[in-house]
Structure formats: C-alpha cells, structure tokens
Amino acid sequence: MTLTVGLIETVPMSSAQKKPNKVQELREAQLLSKAELARRSGLSVLTIDRIERGAPSRLDTKRKIILALGLKVTDSREVFSGQNRKVR
C-alpha cells in the first residue's frame, strides 16, 4: 500500500528493510527534534530529513551531525553503518 501526499508518493518501510543509518534513532533517544539537531549542527532541517532517509551526504555533513549528537568522530561507523565512507 502506498500513500500519496501532494505530488510525493511514499512507500512505508517494512520492518525487514534495514535503516540506512542511526541518525533518527540517536536523535530521538536524546529527545531532539529535527529542527534542534539542524540548529546544533548548522544544517537545514531538510538536510537532516534527507540524511535520516538515507540520502548520500558529504563527509563534512556527517561530521557535523555526529558532533551535534554529542558523539566523537570516531563513532561514525556506528552512526552511518549502512553507508561505506569513513568520517575523518
């Protein structure tokens, strides 16, 4: 079943599908809104939303998110485990 909102068609993620990263999980565990994470990281809410859905991003963007979540850059593999590139 799909849901059409305006011109955007969304397909619900099944529980069998793997999440591309843990940004949303970590953000929600800290009770942060997307807007607050965006403010802390210096990114837009739209960028946060895209990354949580698994869109590709630059290493600098990943670094900003990791630091805004209060993590160390060395934790990048834990946060972005579904994506191949390592954050330095």
mmCIF file of N, CA and C in Angstrom, residues 38-82:
data_model
loop_
_atom_site.group_PDB
_atom_site.id
_atom_site.type_symbol
_atom_site.label_atom_id
_atom_site.label_comp_id
_atom_site.label_asym_id
_atom_site.label_seq_id
_atom_site.Cartn_x
_atom_site.Cartn_y
_atom_site.Cartn_z
ATOM 1 N N ALA A 38 19.222 20.259 13.583
ATOM 2 C CA ALA A 38 19.655 21.147 12.495
ATOM 3 C C ALA A 38 20.333 22.393 13.065
ATOM 4 N N ARG A 39 19.747 22.974 14.095
ATOM 5 C CA ARG A 39 20.330 24.175 14.721
ATOM 6 C C ARG A 39 21.696 23.866 15.303
ATOM 7 N N ARG A 40 21.800 22.770 16.036
ATOM 8 C CA ARG A 40 23.071 22.397 16.672
ATOM 9 C C ARG A 40 24.166 22.083 15.653
ATOM 10 N N SER A 41 23.775 21.510 14.519
ATOM 11 C CA SER A 41 24.759 21.101 13.518
ATOM 12 C C SER A 41 25.055 22.179 12.480
ATOM 13 N N GLY A 42 24.208 23.201 12.412
ATOM 14 C CA GLY A 42 24.393 24.238 11.398
ATOM 15 C C GLY A 42 23.901 23.815 10.030
ATOM 16 N N LEU A 43 23.045 22.789 10.001
ATOM 17 C CA LEU A 43 22.480 22.294 8.747
ATOM 18 C C LEU A 43 21.003 22.647 8.688
ATOM 19 N N SER A 44 20.382 22.436 7.543
ATOM 20 C CA SER A 44 18.949 22.697 7.421
ATOM 21 C C SER A 44 18.148 21.480 7.877
ATOM 22 N N VAL A 45 16.901 21.719 8.248
ATOM 23 C CA VAL A 45 16.001 20.632 8.625
ATOM 24 C C VAL A 45 15.828 19.686 7.440
ATOM 25 N N LEU A 46 15.759 20.231 6.250
ATOM 26 C CA LEU A 46 15.618 19.411 5.048
ATOM 27 C C LEU A 46 16.813 18.463 4.886
ATOM 28 N N THR A 47 18.005 18.963 5.165
ATOM 29 C CA THR A 47 19.199 18.118 5.085
ATOM 30 C C THR A 47 19.141 16.993 6.110
ATOM 31 N N ILE A 48 18.741 17.311 7.334
ATOM 32 C CA ILE A 48 18.604 16.288 8.376
ATOM 33 C C ILE A 48 17.601 15.226 7.929
ATOM 34 N N ASP A 49 16.480 15.664 7.391
ATOM 35 C CA ASP A 49 15.443 14.740 6.928
ATOM 36 C C ASP A 49 15.980 13.823 5.821
ATOM 37 N N ARG A 50 16.683 14.407 4.877
ATOM 38 C CA ARG A 50 17.241 13.617 3.770
ATOM 39 C C ARG A 50 18.241 12.570 4.270
ATOM 40 N N ILE A 51 19.076 12.964 5.197
ATOM 41 C CA ILE A 51 20.084 12.046 5.719
ATOM 42 C C ILE A 51 19.428 10.919 6.501
ATOM 43 N N GLU A 52 18.405 11.242 7.278
ATOM 44 C CA GLU A 52 17.699 10.198 8.022
ATOM 45 C C GLU A 52 17.036 9.186 7.095
ATOM 46 N N ARG A 53 16.686 9.620 5.894
ATOM 47 C CA ARG A 53 16.079 8.714 4.918
ATOM 48 C C ARG A 53 17.132 7.986 4.078
ATOM 49 N N GLY A 54 18.415 8.275 4.331
ATOM 50 C CA GLY A 54 19.479 7.537 3.663
ATOM 51 C C GLY A 54 20.077 8.190 2.444
ATOM 52 N N ALA A 55 19.768 9.461 2.213
ATOM 53 C CA ALA A 55 20.354 10.152 1.061
ATOM 54 C C ALA A 55 21.864 10.297 1.265
ATOM 55 N N PRO A 56 22.622 10.274 0.188
ATOM 56 C CA PRO A 56 24.075 10.444 0.325
ATOM 57 C C PRO A 56 24.399 11.843 0.846
ATOM 58 N N SER A 57 25.505 11.942 1.575
ATOM 59 C CA SER A 57 25.908 13.243 2.099
ATOM 60 C C SER A 57 27.426 13.338 2.133
ATOM 61 N N ARG A 58 27.900 14.573 2.224
ATOM 62 C CA ARG A 58 29.342 14.797 2.277
ATOM 63 C C ARG A 58 29.884 14.406 3.647
ATOM 64 N N LEU A 59 31.160 14.127 3.709
ATOM 65 C CA LEU A 59 31.790 13.761 4.975
ATOM 66 C C LEU A 59 31.655 14.870 6.005
ATOM 67 N N ASP A 60 31.786 16.115 5.570
ATOM 68 C CA ASP A 60 31.668 17.242 6.493
ATOM 69 C C ASP A 60 30.270 17.301 7.108
ATOM 70 N N THR A 61 29.245 16.982 6.335
ATOM 71 C CA THR A 61 27.864 16.976 6.830
ATOM 72 C C THR A 61 27.704 15.887 7.888
ATOM 73 N N LYS A 62 28.245 14.712 7.621
ATOM 74 C CA LYS A 62 28.190 13.618 8.595
ATOM 75 C C LYS A 62 28.910 14.011 9.878
ATOM 76 N N ARG A 63 30.063 14.645 9.731
ATOM 77 C CA ARG A 63 30.844 15.076 10.892
ATOM 78 C C ARG A 63 30.042 16.052 11.744
ATOM 79 N N LYS A 64 29.379 17.014 11.109
ATOM 80 C CA LYS A 64 28.574 17.990 11.840
ATOM 81 C C LYS A 64 27.448 17.318 12.625
ATOM 82 N N ILE A 65 26.817 16.335 12.017
ATOM 83 C CA ILE A 65 25.724 15.617 12.691
ATOM 84 C C ILE A 65 26.255 14.823 13.875
ATOM 85 N N ILE A 66 27.346 14.116 13.679
ATOM 86 C CA ILE A 66 27.931 13.315 14.754
ATOM 87 C C ILE A 66 28.280 14.192 15.947
ATOM 88 N N LEU A 67 28.929 15.312 15.686
ATOM 89 C CA LEU A 67 29.316 16.220 16.770
ATOM 90 C C LEU A 67 28.094 16.852 17.433
ATOM 91 N N ALA A 68 27.080 17.191 16.657
ATOM 92 C CA ALA A 68 25.856 17.789 17.210
ATOM 93 C C ALA A 68 25.099 16.805 18.104
ATOM 94 N N LEU A 69 25.279 15.521 17.845
ATOM 95 C CA LEU A 69 24.660 14.493 18.685
ATOM 96 C C LEU A 69 25.490 14.209 19.940
ATOM 97 N N GLY A 70 26.605 14.926 20.087
ATOM 98 C CA GLY A 70 27.450 14.754 21.263
ATOM 99 C C GLY A 70 28.345 13.533 21.198
ATOM 100 N N LEU A 71 28.576 13.035 19.998
ATOM 101 C CA LEU A 71 29.408 11.855 19.809
ATOM 102 C C LEU A 71 30.793 12.256 19.314
ATOM 103 N N LYS A 72 31.689 11.299 19.283
ATOM 104 C CA LYS A 72 33.033 11.531 18.751
ATOM 105 C C LYS A 72 33.041 11.140 17.277
ATOM 106 N N VAL A 73 33.896 11.776 16.524
ATOM 107 C CA VAL A 73 34.003 11.477 15.096
ATOM 108 C C VAL A 73 34.372 10.007 14.891
ATOM 109 N N THR A 74 35.063 9.434 15.842
ATOM 110 C CA THR A 74 35.437 8.017 15.735
ATOM 111 C C THR A 74 34.221 7.091 15.836
ATOM 112 N N ASP A 75 33.076 7.630 16.255
ATOM 113 C CA ASP A 75 31.839 6.840 16.333
ATOM 114 C C ASP A 75 31.095 6.804 15.003
ATOM 115 N N SER A 76 31.688 7.331 13.944
ATOM 116 C CA SER A 76 30.992 7.467 12.663
ATOM 117 C C SER A 76 30.490 6.138 12.107
ATOM 118 N N ARG A 77 31.248 5.084 12.305
ATOM 119 C CA ARG A 77 30.818 3.783 11.779
ATOM 120 C C ARG A 77 29.562 3.285 12.481
ATOM 121 N N GLU A 78 29.403 3.644 13.741
ATOM 122 C CA GLU A 78 28.212 3.247 14.487
ATOM 123 C C GLU A 78 26.982 4.008 13.967
ATOM 124 N N VAL A 79 27.167 5.279 13.652
ATOM 125 C CA VAL A 79 26.060 6.128 13.218
ATOM 126 C C VAL A 79 25.699 5.858 11.760
ATOM 127 N N PHE A 80 26.694 5.771 10.920
ATOM 128 C CA PHE A 80 26.484 5.613 9.488
ATOM 129 C C PHE A 80 26.938 4.236 9.015
ATOM 130 N N SER A 81 26.548 3.201 9.732
ATOM 131 C CA SER A 81 26.988 1.834 9.437
ATOM 132 C C SER A 81 26.513 1.329 8.074
ATOM 133 N N GLY A 82 25.378 1.824 7.581
ATOM 134 C CA GLY A 82 24.865 1.381 6.303
ATOM 135 C C GLY A 82 25.488 2.085 5.122
#
